[in-house]
XYZ file of C-alpha atoms in Angstrom:
587
model
C 93.475 -8.988 44.951
C 96.014 -9.311 42.244
C 96.523 -13.020 43.032
C 92.816 -13.956 43.507
C 91.983 -17.274 41.693
C 88.601 -16.680 40.430
C 88.677 -20.021 38.699
C 88.514 -21.609 42.203
C 85.193 -19.781 42.824
C 83.985 -21.125 39.432
C 85.054 -24.630 40.372
C 83.079 -24.426 43.566
C 80.136 -23.183 41.464
C 80.438 -26.174 39.219
C 80.291 -28.450 42.309
C 77.040 -26.798 43.490
C 75.706 -27.101 39.895
C 76.355 -30.875 39.804
C 74.485 -31.136 43.234
C 71.735 -29.103 41.729
C 71.484 -31.295 38.667
C 71.478 -34.545 40.758
C 68.546 -33.253 42.716
C 66.789 -32.224 39.535
C 67.366 -35.824 38.090
C 66.073 -37.253 41.306
C 62.871 -35.243 41.160
C 62.397 -36.139 37.529
C 62.634 -39.672 38.214
C 60.119 -39.575 41.045
C 57.642 -37.524 39.117
C 57.922 -39.217 35.703
C 58.724 -42.925 36.725
C 57.841 -43.712 40.304
C 54.714 -41.957 40.813
C 53.294 -42.637 37.343
C 54.140 -46.290 37.651
C 52.682 -46.490 41.201
C 49.408 -44.728 39.995
C 49.068 -47.120 37.021
C 49.416 -50.318 38.921
C 48.394 -49.784 42.598
C 45.292 -48.538 44.345
C 44.262 -48.219 47.955
C 45.332 -46.439 51.083
C 48.775 -47.791 50.958
C 49.232 -46.561 47.388
C 47.836 -43.205 48.343
C 50.154 -42.949 51.244
C 53.176 -43.902 49.028
C 52.225 -41.268 46.470
C 51.971 -38.583 49.245
C 55.484 -39.506 50.560
C 56.915 -39.479 47.010
C 55.412 -36.028 46.404
C 57.146 -34.814 49.617
C 60.399 -36.251 48.444
C 60.024 -34.587 45.057
C 59.327 -31.347 46.848
C 62.500 -31.794 48.893
C 64.510 -32.454 45.748
C 63.120 -29.404 44.184
C 64.147 -27.414 47.191
C 67.751 -28.711 46.925
C 67.735 -28.113 43.104
C 66.728 -24.526 43.674
C 68.973 -23.755 46.634
C 72.094 -25.450 45.007
C 71.320 -23.621 41.720
C 71.221 -20.315 43.654
C 74.650 -21.151 45.261
C 76.150 -21.756 41.834
C 75.118 -18.751 40.311
C 76.021 -16.641 43.257
C 79.578 -17.977 43.138
C 79.758 -17.602 39.375
C 78.515 -14.066 39.563
C 80.960 -13.211 42.345
C 83.828 -14.580 40.180
C 82.440 -12.652 37.178
C 82.349 -9.286 39.162
C 85.617 -9.878 40.897
C 87.493 -10.832 37.665
C 86.391 -7.524 36.145
C 88.024 -5.596 39.047
C 91.073 -7.844 38.833
C 91.537 -6.882 35.263
C 91.177 -3.264 36.120
C 93.819 -3.671 38.891
C 96.175 -5.616 36.542
C 95.795 -2.959 33.853
C 96.837 -0.226 36.315
C 99.765 -2.420 37.678
C 100.885 -3.001 34.036
C 100.951 0.753 33.399
C 102.931 1.398 36.601
C 105.423 -1.276 35.717
C 105.915 0.224 32.139
C 106.753 3.522 33.863
C 109.094 1.967 36.466
C 106.766 2.963 39.173
C 106.419 0.839 42.381
C 102.952 0.076 43.634
C 102.898 -0.893 47.424
C 100.641 -3.390 49.159
C 98.530 -0.501 50.483
C 97.953 0.602 46.914
C 100.072 3.736 47.114
C 102.434 4.409 44.054
C 106.066 5.604 44.314
C 107.461 7.283 41.252
C 111.107 8.196 40.501
C 112.790 11.617 40.037
C 112.404 13.338 36.753
C 112.461 16.635 34.954
C 114.532 19.663 35.878
C 114.590 22.138 38.460
C 113.896 25.708 37.225
C 116.648 27.116 39.384
C 119.416 24.520 39.457
C 118.417 22.249 36.635
C 118.705 19.062 38.915
C 116.127 16.223 38.483
C 112.990 16.849 40.521
C 112.669 14.303 43.401
C 110.314 11.526 43.176
C 107.295 10.802 45.727
C 104.456 8.658 46.524
C 100.936 9.095 45.359
C 97.968 7.688 47.470
C 94.518 7.036 46.147
C 92.081 10.046 46.672
C 88.777 8.179 46.326
C 86.902 7.766 42.990
C 88.686 9.692 40.339
C 86.658 12.643 38.869
C 84.678 13.193 42.156
C 87.118 15.647 43.738
C 87.510 19.108 42.170
C 90.931 19.969 40.886
C 93.031 22.360 42.983
C 94.405 24.021 39.990
C 97.857 23.312 41.167
C 100.396 21.352 38.856
C 102.908 19.099 40.514
C 106.361 19.791 39.083
C 107.571 16.218 38.684
C 106.089 15.004 35.376
C 105.570 11.577 36.887
C 103.326 12.781 39.646
C 100.009 13.121 37.755
C 100.309 9.672 36.123
C 101.179 8.025 39.490
C 98.193 9.837 41.115
C 95.949 8.415 38.325
C 97.316 4.878 38.775
C 96.889 5.083 42.581
C 93.283 6.112 42.025
C 92.618 3.182 39.689
C 94.087 0.810 42.138
C 92.134 2.188 45.074
C 88.928 2.076 42.971
C 89.459 -1.506 41.988
C 90.480 -2.798 45.415
C 87.510 -0.886 47.084
C 84.821 -1.936 44.600
C 86.238 -5.576 44.955
C 85.794 -5.188 48.791
C 82.147 -4.006 48.372
C 81.504 -6.997 45.996
C 82.959 -9.509 48.484
C 80.925 -8.132 51.365
C 77.613 -8.054 49.295
C 78.047 -11.791 48.227
C 79.219 -12.811 51.739
C 75.754 -11.535 52.900
C 73.988 -13.474 50.158
C 75.820 -16.786 50.677
C 75.317 -16.642 54.589
C 71.562 -16.728 53.899
C 71.695 -19.708 51.663
C 71.313 -22.385 54.267
C 69.222 -25.354 54.229
C 66.507 -25.859 56.727
C 66.832 -28.772 59.097
C 64.386 -31.645 58.920
C 63.151 -33.910 56.232
C 60.261 -31.779 54.997
C 60.126 -28.422 53.116
C 57.182 -26.559 54.473
C 55.764 -23.442 52.881
C 57.662 -21.115 55.154
C 60.938 -22.550 53.819
C 59.693 -21.587 50.335
C 59.021 -18.169 51.603
C 62.666 -17.923 52.690
C 63.744 -19.469 49.355
C 61.870 -16.746 47.491
C 63.799 -14.101 49.353
C 66.976 -15.952 48.685
C 66.201 -16.108 45.037
C 65.398 -12.367 44.894
C 68.817 -11.598 46.489
C 70.685 -13.707 43.979
C 68.772 -12.259 41.080
C 69.577 -8.722 42.166
C 73.265 -9.708 42.327
C 73.424 -11.598 39.087
C 71.759 -8.749 37.045
C 75.022 -7.997 35.212
C 76.059 -11.685 35.061
C 72.817 -13.146 33.723
C 69.695 -11.066 33.583
C 70.874 -8.219 31.398
C 71.616 -10.753 28.674
C 67.906 -12.058 28.593
C 66.512 -10.890 25.256
C 63.329 -9.372 26.339
C 63.041 -6.887 23.474
C 63.823 -9.623 20.781
C 61.418 -11.487 18.636
C 60.097 -15.027 19.415
C 62.347 -16.384 16.713
C 65.540 -14.550 18.134
C 64.717 -15.683 21.580
C 64.505 -19.245 20.418
C 67.932 -18.870 18.649
C 69.418 -17.320 21.853
C 68.215 -20.226 24.007
C 69.515 -22.733 21.551
C 72.899 -21.004 21.609
C 73.386 -21.215 25.319
C 75.671 -23.735 26.838
C 73.877 -26.332 29.026
C 75.441 -24.852 32.111
C 74.195 -21.439 31.332
C 70.808 -22.746 30.777
C 70.820 -24.421 34.007
C 71.690 -21.167 35.667
C 68.877 -19.217 34.042
C 66.382 -21.894 35.098
C 67.545 -21.863 38.736
C 67.763 -18.197 39.289
C 65.416 -16.663 36.743
C 62.551 -19.242 36.265
C 60.103 -16.327 36.296
C 61.836 -14.743 33.295
C 62.532 -17.857 31.287
C 59.107 -19.429 32.069
C 57.212 -16.395 30.757
C 59.339 -15.671 27.687
C 57.544 -16.315 24.368
C 59.869 -18.239 21.977
C 61.311 -20.474 24.714
C 60.449 -24.260 24.172
C 57.361 -25.450 26.052
C 59.177 -28.108 28.022
C 61.690 -25.436 29.238
C 58.952 -23.074 30.142
C 57.079 -25.827 31.964
C 60.078 -26.757 33.906
C 60.826 -23.122 34.796
C 57.252 -22.238 35.757
C 56.913 -25.357 38.107
C 59.898 -24.049 40.041
C 58.672 -20.380 39.831
C 55.237 -21.662 41.078
C 56.688 -22.858 44.397
C 58.618 -19.531 44.782
C 55.406 -17.555 44.127
C 53.458 -19.746 46.709
C 56.298 -19.017 49.262
C 56.246 -15.392 48.324
C 52.428 -14.963 48.822
C 52.334 -17.280 51.915
C 54.162 -14.571 53.907
C 51.344 -12.010 53.180
C 47.924 -11.665 54.754
C 45.909 -9.328 52.167
C 43.104 -10.341 50.286
C 44.717 -10.292 46.891
C 47.524 -12.580 47.973
C 45.121 -14.989 49.521
C 43.052 -15.039 46.440
C 45.960 -15.756 44.123
C 47.445 -18.179 46.635
C 44.430 -20.421 46.353
C 44.637 -20.320 42.638
C 48.224 -21.330 42.650
C 47.749 -24.084 45.083
C 44.969 -25.558 43.041
C 47.163 -25.379 39.848
C 49.914 -27.080 41.861
C 47.641 -29.859 42.832
C 46.442 -30.384 39.257
C 50.215 -30.625 38.120
C 50.478 -33.596 40.324
C 47.409 -35.344 39.131
C 48.912 -37.052 36.071
C 46.208 -35.644 33.788
C 45.945 -36.821 30.106
C 46.660 -35.009 28.079
C 49.569 -33.885 30.172
C 49.682 -30.417 31.565
C 52.376 -27.833 30.691
C 52.712 -24.740 32.726
C 53.682 -22.048 30.172
C 53.223 -18.976 32.228
C 52.631 -18.080 35.704
C 52.861 -14.725 37.723
C 51.282 -12.580 40.476
C 51.301 -9.212 38.632
C 48.075 -7.451 38.216
C 45.064 -9.845 38.579
C 47.565 -12.746 38.171
C 48.874 -14.666 35.111
C 48.512 -18.280 34.107
C 48.982 -20.001 30.859
C 48.290 -23.803 30.910
C 48.560 -26.233 28.057
C 47.042 -29.690 27.874
C 49.377 -31.498 25.487
C 52.698 -30.330 24.242
C 52.073 -27.176 21.980
C 55.574 -27.624 20.397
C 54.832 -31.164 19.092
C 51.141 -31.027 18.459
C 49.898 -30.348 14.836
C 46.680 -28.717 16.096
C 47.021 -26.142 18.941
C 44.135 -24.002 20.235
C 44.579 -21.018 22.590
C 41.414 -19.914 24.649
C 41.186 -16.383 26.123
C 38.775 -16.067 29.021
C 36.906 -12.853 29.738
C 35.040 -10.831 32.172
C 35.862 -11.247 35.982
C 38.695 -13.889 35.124
C 41.576 -13.645 37.449
C 44.237 -15.918 39.023
C 41.949 -17.572 41.746
C 40.564 -20.939 42.672
C 37.509 -20.441 40.291
C 39.900 -19.887 37.444
C 42.101 -22.849 38.359
C 39.063 -25.222 38.500
C 36.772 -23.768 35.851
C 38.742 -22.232 33.165
C 41.445 -24.879 33.150
C 38.765 -27.413 32.897
C 37.472 -25.673 29.715
C 40.892 -25.996 28.038
C 41.142 -29.611 29.380
C 37.644 -30.512 27.943
C 38.714 -29.036 24.583
C 42.035 -30.918 24.556
C 40.266 -34.258 25.282
C 37.670 -33.544 22.670
C 40.204 -32.695 20.093
C 42.412 -35.712 20.646
C 39.443 -37.833 19.831
C 39.620 -36.486 16.283
C 43.435 -36.026 16.012
C 45.702 -37.321 18.615
C 48.222 -34.585 17.868
C 46.222 -31.825 19.534
C 46.921 -29.465 22.360
C 44.613 -26.867 24.107
C 45.684 -23.844 26.016
C 43.962 -21.553 28.452
C 45.696 -18.092 28.215
C 45.252 -15.669 31.177
C 47.976 -13.327 30.087
C 46.312 -10.070 30.600
C 44.035 -8.267 33.161
C 40.523 -9.009 32.204
C 37.933 -6.602 33.514
C 36.678 -7.176 37.004
C 33.105 -6.297 38.212
C 32.139 -6.824 41.686
C 28.532 -6.841 40.542
C 28.865 -9.157 37.749
C 27.796 -7.454 34.561
C 26.428 -4.384 36.068
C 29.146 -1.813 35.536
C 29.621 0.166 32.396
C 33.090 1.285 33.561
C 34.802 -1.927 32.953
C 33.214 -2.478 29.483
C 35.713 -0.561 27.556
C 38.268 -1.453 24.825
C 41.443 -0.530 26.649
C 42.030 -3.868 28.417
C 41.336 -5.812 25.277
C 43.749 -3.791 23.183
C 46.458 -4.349 25.625
C 45.635 -7.970 25.987
C 45.525 -8.427 22.162
C 49.020 -7.067 21.904
C 50.339 -9.536 24.462
C 48.241 -12.475 23.141
C 49.978 -11.838 19.646
C 53.309 -12.069 21.335
C 52.419 -15.410 22.805
C 51.031 -16.785 19.665
C 54.139 -15.748 17.669
C 56.079 -17.838 20.291
C 53.975 -20.885 19.540
C 54.639 -20.525 15.939
C 58.387 -20.154 16.539
C 58.631 -23.236 18.765
C 56.149 -25.572 17.034
C 58.111 -28.419 15.364
C 55.432 -29.003 12.536
C 55.930 -27.535 9.170
C 52.483 -25.937 8.982
C 50.586 -26.292 12.284
C 46.883 -25.565 12.583
C 46.215 -22.860 15.231
C 43.007 -21.679 16.573
C 42.192 -18.636 18.724
C 39.112 -19.078 20.920
C 37.566 -15.984 22.666
C 34.825 -16.324 25.388
C 33.026 -13.344 26.705
C 35.236 -10.363 26.880
C 37.989 -12.599 25.724
C 36.398 -12.518 22.410
C 36.894 -8.769 22.309
C 40.533 -9.213 23.219
C 40.848 -11.793 20.230
C 39.199 -9.273 18.050
C 41.623 -6.628 19.123
C 44.460 -9.071 18.431
C 43.403 -9.513 14.803
C 43.566 -5.720 14.191
C 47.252 -5.458 14.955
C 49.761 -5.503 12.083
C 49.666 -9.020 10.439
C 46.712 -10.191 12.584
C 47.180 -13.132 15.067
C 50.392 -14.850 14.068
C 49.779 -18.350 12.555
C 46.078 -18.490 13.219
C 43.893 -20.402 10.870
C 40.404 -20.466 12.699
C 38.686 -18.236 15.198
C 36.005 -19.311 17.548
C 33.884 -16.771 19.437
C 31.474 -17.838 22.182
C 29.366 -15.773 24.444
C 30.502 -12.605 22.656
C 29.405 -9.169 23.420
C 31.066 -8.059 19.984
C 34.550 -8.172 18.816
C 35.161 -4.624 17.778
C 34.699 -5.197 13.990
C 31.397 -5.359 11.976
C 32.351 -8.214 9.704
C 33.887 -11.542 10.001
C 36.092 -10.942 7.059
C 37.643 -8.095 9.059
C 39.232 -10.687 11.352
C 41.796 -11.784 8.938
C 41.157 -15.450 8.467
C 38.228 -15.447 5.968
C 34.473 -15.687 6.677
C 34.469 -19.576 6.531
C 37.138 -19.699 9.331
C 35.283 -17.706 11.868
C 32.897 -19.766 14.114
C 30.357 -18.387 16.479
C 28.394 -19.935 19.395
C 25.629 -17.930 21.025
C 23.117 -19.434 23.395
C 19.551 -18.317 23.137
C 19.499 -17.158 26.830
C 23.009 -15.821 27.027
C 22.620 -12.320 28.050
C 26.050 -11.289 27.162
C 25.305 -12.069 23.395
C 22.377 -9.695 23.526
C 23.805 -6.667 25.238
C 22.536 -3.354 23.656
C 24.926 -1.121 21.879
C 26.343 1.653 23.727
C 24.299 4.135 21.965
C 21.121 2.209 22.891
C 22.272 1.977 26.477
C 23.000 5.746 26.496
C 19.313 6.746 25.707
C 18.113 5.237 28.827
C 17.379 7.035 32.133
C 20.326 8.227 34.254
C 19.754 5.257 36.727
C 20.037 2.746 34.116
C 22.996 4.301 32.431
C 24.903 4.146 35.810
C 23.870 0.447 36.255
C 25.267 -0.591 32.976
C 24.291 -2.804 30.033
C 22.805 -5.590 32.001
C 20.260 -3.272 33.565
C 19.562 -1.877 29.965
C 18.972 -5.380 28.747
C 16.716 -6.398 31.696
C 14.669 -3.129 31.273
C 13.827 -4.413 27.693
C 12.597 -0.990 26.412
C 16.352 0.001 25.803
C 17.389 -3.091 23.767
C 16.137 -3.446 20.311
C 16.140 -7.332 19.900
C 16.051 -6.855 16.051
C 19.204 -4.860 16.000
C 22.569 -6.432 15.125
C 24.581 -3.926 17.116
C 26.068 -5.155 20.609
C 28.218 -3.472 23.144
C 31.390 -3.893 21.033
C 29.966 -3.720 17.532
C 27.923 -6.101 15.277
C 26.563 -9.217 16.850
C 29.053 -12.003 15.727
C 26.065 -14.460 15.486
C 24.110 -12.227 13.042
C 23.709 -12.776 9.398
C 25.237 -9.419 8.647
C 28.368 -10.286 10.523
C 28.902 -13.189 8.185
C 30.522 -15.884 10.418
C 29.621 -19.472 10.585
C 27.224 -20.231 13.560
C 27.281 -23.588 15.244
C 24.484 -24.885 17.478
C 24.471 -24.625 21.127
C 21.935 -25.387 23.919
C 19.855 -22.404 24.896
C 20.737 -22.503 28.451
C 18.791 -21.489 31.545
C 16.858 -18.227 31.295
C 18.248 -15.106 32.832
C 15.260 -14.924 35.254
C 13.853 -18.346 36.166
C 12.302 -20.225 39.145
C 15.523 -20.124 41.032
C 16.144 -16.408 40.396
C 18.742 -14.619 38.122
C 21.113 -16.771 36.411
C 23.786 -16.260 33.693
C 24.442 -19.978 33.473
C 23.819 -19.875 29.680
C 27.040 -17.745 29.433
C 29.262 -20.509 30.954
C 28.361 -23.818 29.396
C 29.940 -23.655 25.940
C 32.895 -25.814 26.627
C 31.098 -28.371 28.989
C 30.571 -31.769 27.364
C 28.026 -32.524 29.988
C 25.950 -29.256 29.977
C 26.300 -28.534 26.167
C 27.745 -31.779 24.269
C 26.984 -30.235 20.900
C 28.864 -26.953 21.499
C 31.839 -28.602 23.196
C 32.235 -31.093 20.326
C 31.947 -28.336 17.697
C 34.836 -26.394 19.510
C 36.853 -29.653 19.715
C 36.316 -30.369 15.972
C 37.508 -26.907 15.062
C 40.505 -27.075 17.436
C 41.386 -30.463 15.771
C 41.339 -29.043 12.202
C 38.098 -30.805 11.453
C 35.806 -27.875 10.967
C 34.286 -29.290 7.913
C 32.535 -31.761 10.113
C 30.897 -29.126 12.240
C 27.137 -28.815 11.808
C 25.956 -25.274 11.211
C 22.722 -23.445 12.042
C 21.201 -20.238 10.722
C 22.448 -16.888 11.986
C 20.252 -14.660 14.066
């Protein structure tokens, strides 16, 4: 223990780190050079087969990168913990040497004769002290040894034993972890392997808590987090990315390219983690994760950046089309009711952000558009038929988290004065409204877009903190959500309608005063009294038509095919060209 060379453990860790970096470079070369070049120059079955094989090779490199990174951190963490015990041992040995005590190989401490006998005055004989277990755990006997060296020798023996025993426990714990870090045989990395890797990562994360995790500045501001990351050595950054991609990838204030790299790795770990489960929630989220993974390999333009991913609650996913750190114009869209991490979100809500990004780039190439699922939106099995979920609590919690995310965008954006737009759809507009009411409003936001809104929690556009002229509203004529009665109106209905909720109240007709400006969450944003700027949108399909009940009018605002005017208006605002948006009269 005294002669343990911790530097050799760190040297081995460096070797695994170099292997991890080489695998990462190989993956990067495949993803950014080979596949992009192949897609751009070749077509046909042979090209498709080559792309499929390159994707498999990239996935293999990703596995090597992750496992080697885990090995590096496990060894570095082992050295870190062992060195602490070695210092404790050396301090005890130093104290023993200063007192002329002798420490034996078994940890016992021999001390010399000292003091005087009460009867004959001769020096009291020396002796040997043996560790008694952890100091302080055993009650004192009340007896005092006559030799003045005895107590000090006992204390040193206890310290020696504690250091050696703790080191033994550390050694055994890491031995178990390292034995499990073994590569699978074969040339493919199936999902079951990622399930094992997720378990490996969890073990190393737990072991490296004192070495790495406890230093992650979760309670710091976005600016402080950015400075923390900038101040790390390259080696330490690589360790965080390999072992804690879930922490770094979801930390506001970390640069977008770093978050994207971390979340792409964490995406594979999440897929592996959920693959081993058979419950409905896991299967639903797994479908969403797989669709996001598929799109990340589609070479979309503007390019995708995965700024957040997680399986907590109803799932988390934050995707940007375009780099939000380099773009002058950045919009962040907050989805609403019934949104969760599932296949529908990965196909529908991501497309809304992509359509916005493509539209904005037409007016200013330096634009990025984000879809932000960073909160648990209300979920209703019966569509809009439940009063229980139509409260403010989730919007308030979501608004707080959304502001943290936006403060991160402000901190990492490289432009002197970027143009930021917050977009809220459906219940997401209530979440955006809640975010504006927190101290300072939404960080950095210049414009606010509200579409399909049931109200935002305030009665005037000026209360949103960006000025009336910077609040824009889209409300389709047949969008039932934009015409929900107020809570007071719904409350006067019969008991059955109250239980059914605001949609039933609307359909009933006699409970909803169509001339009233009050909606479920306050004043109608499209009304004259609210004071926002209303842009034209298509009326959309009626609630009850030839094909039955439809709320299609609530979901077409971003779609350039179903509602080109609305989608273009949103793109213009997101690109900082709101002066070119045509307006229509409020309700």
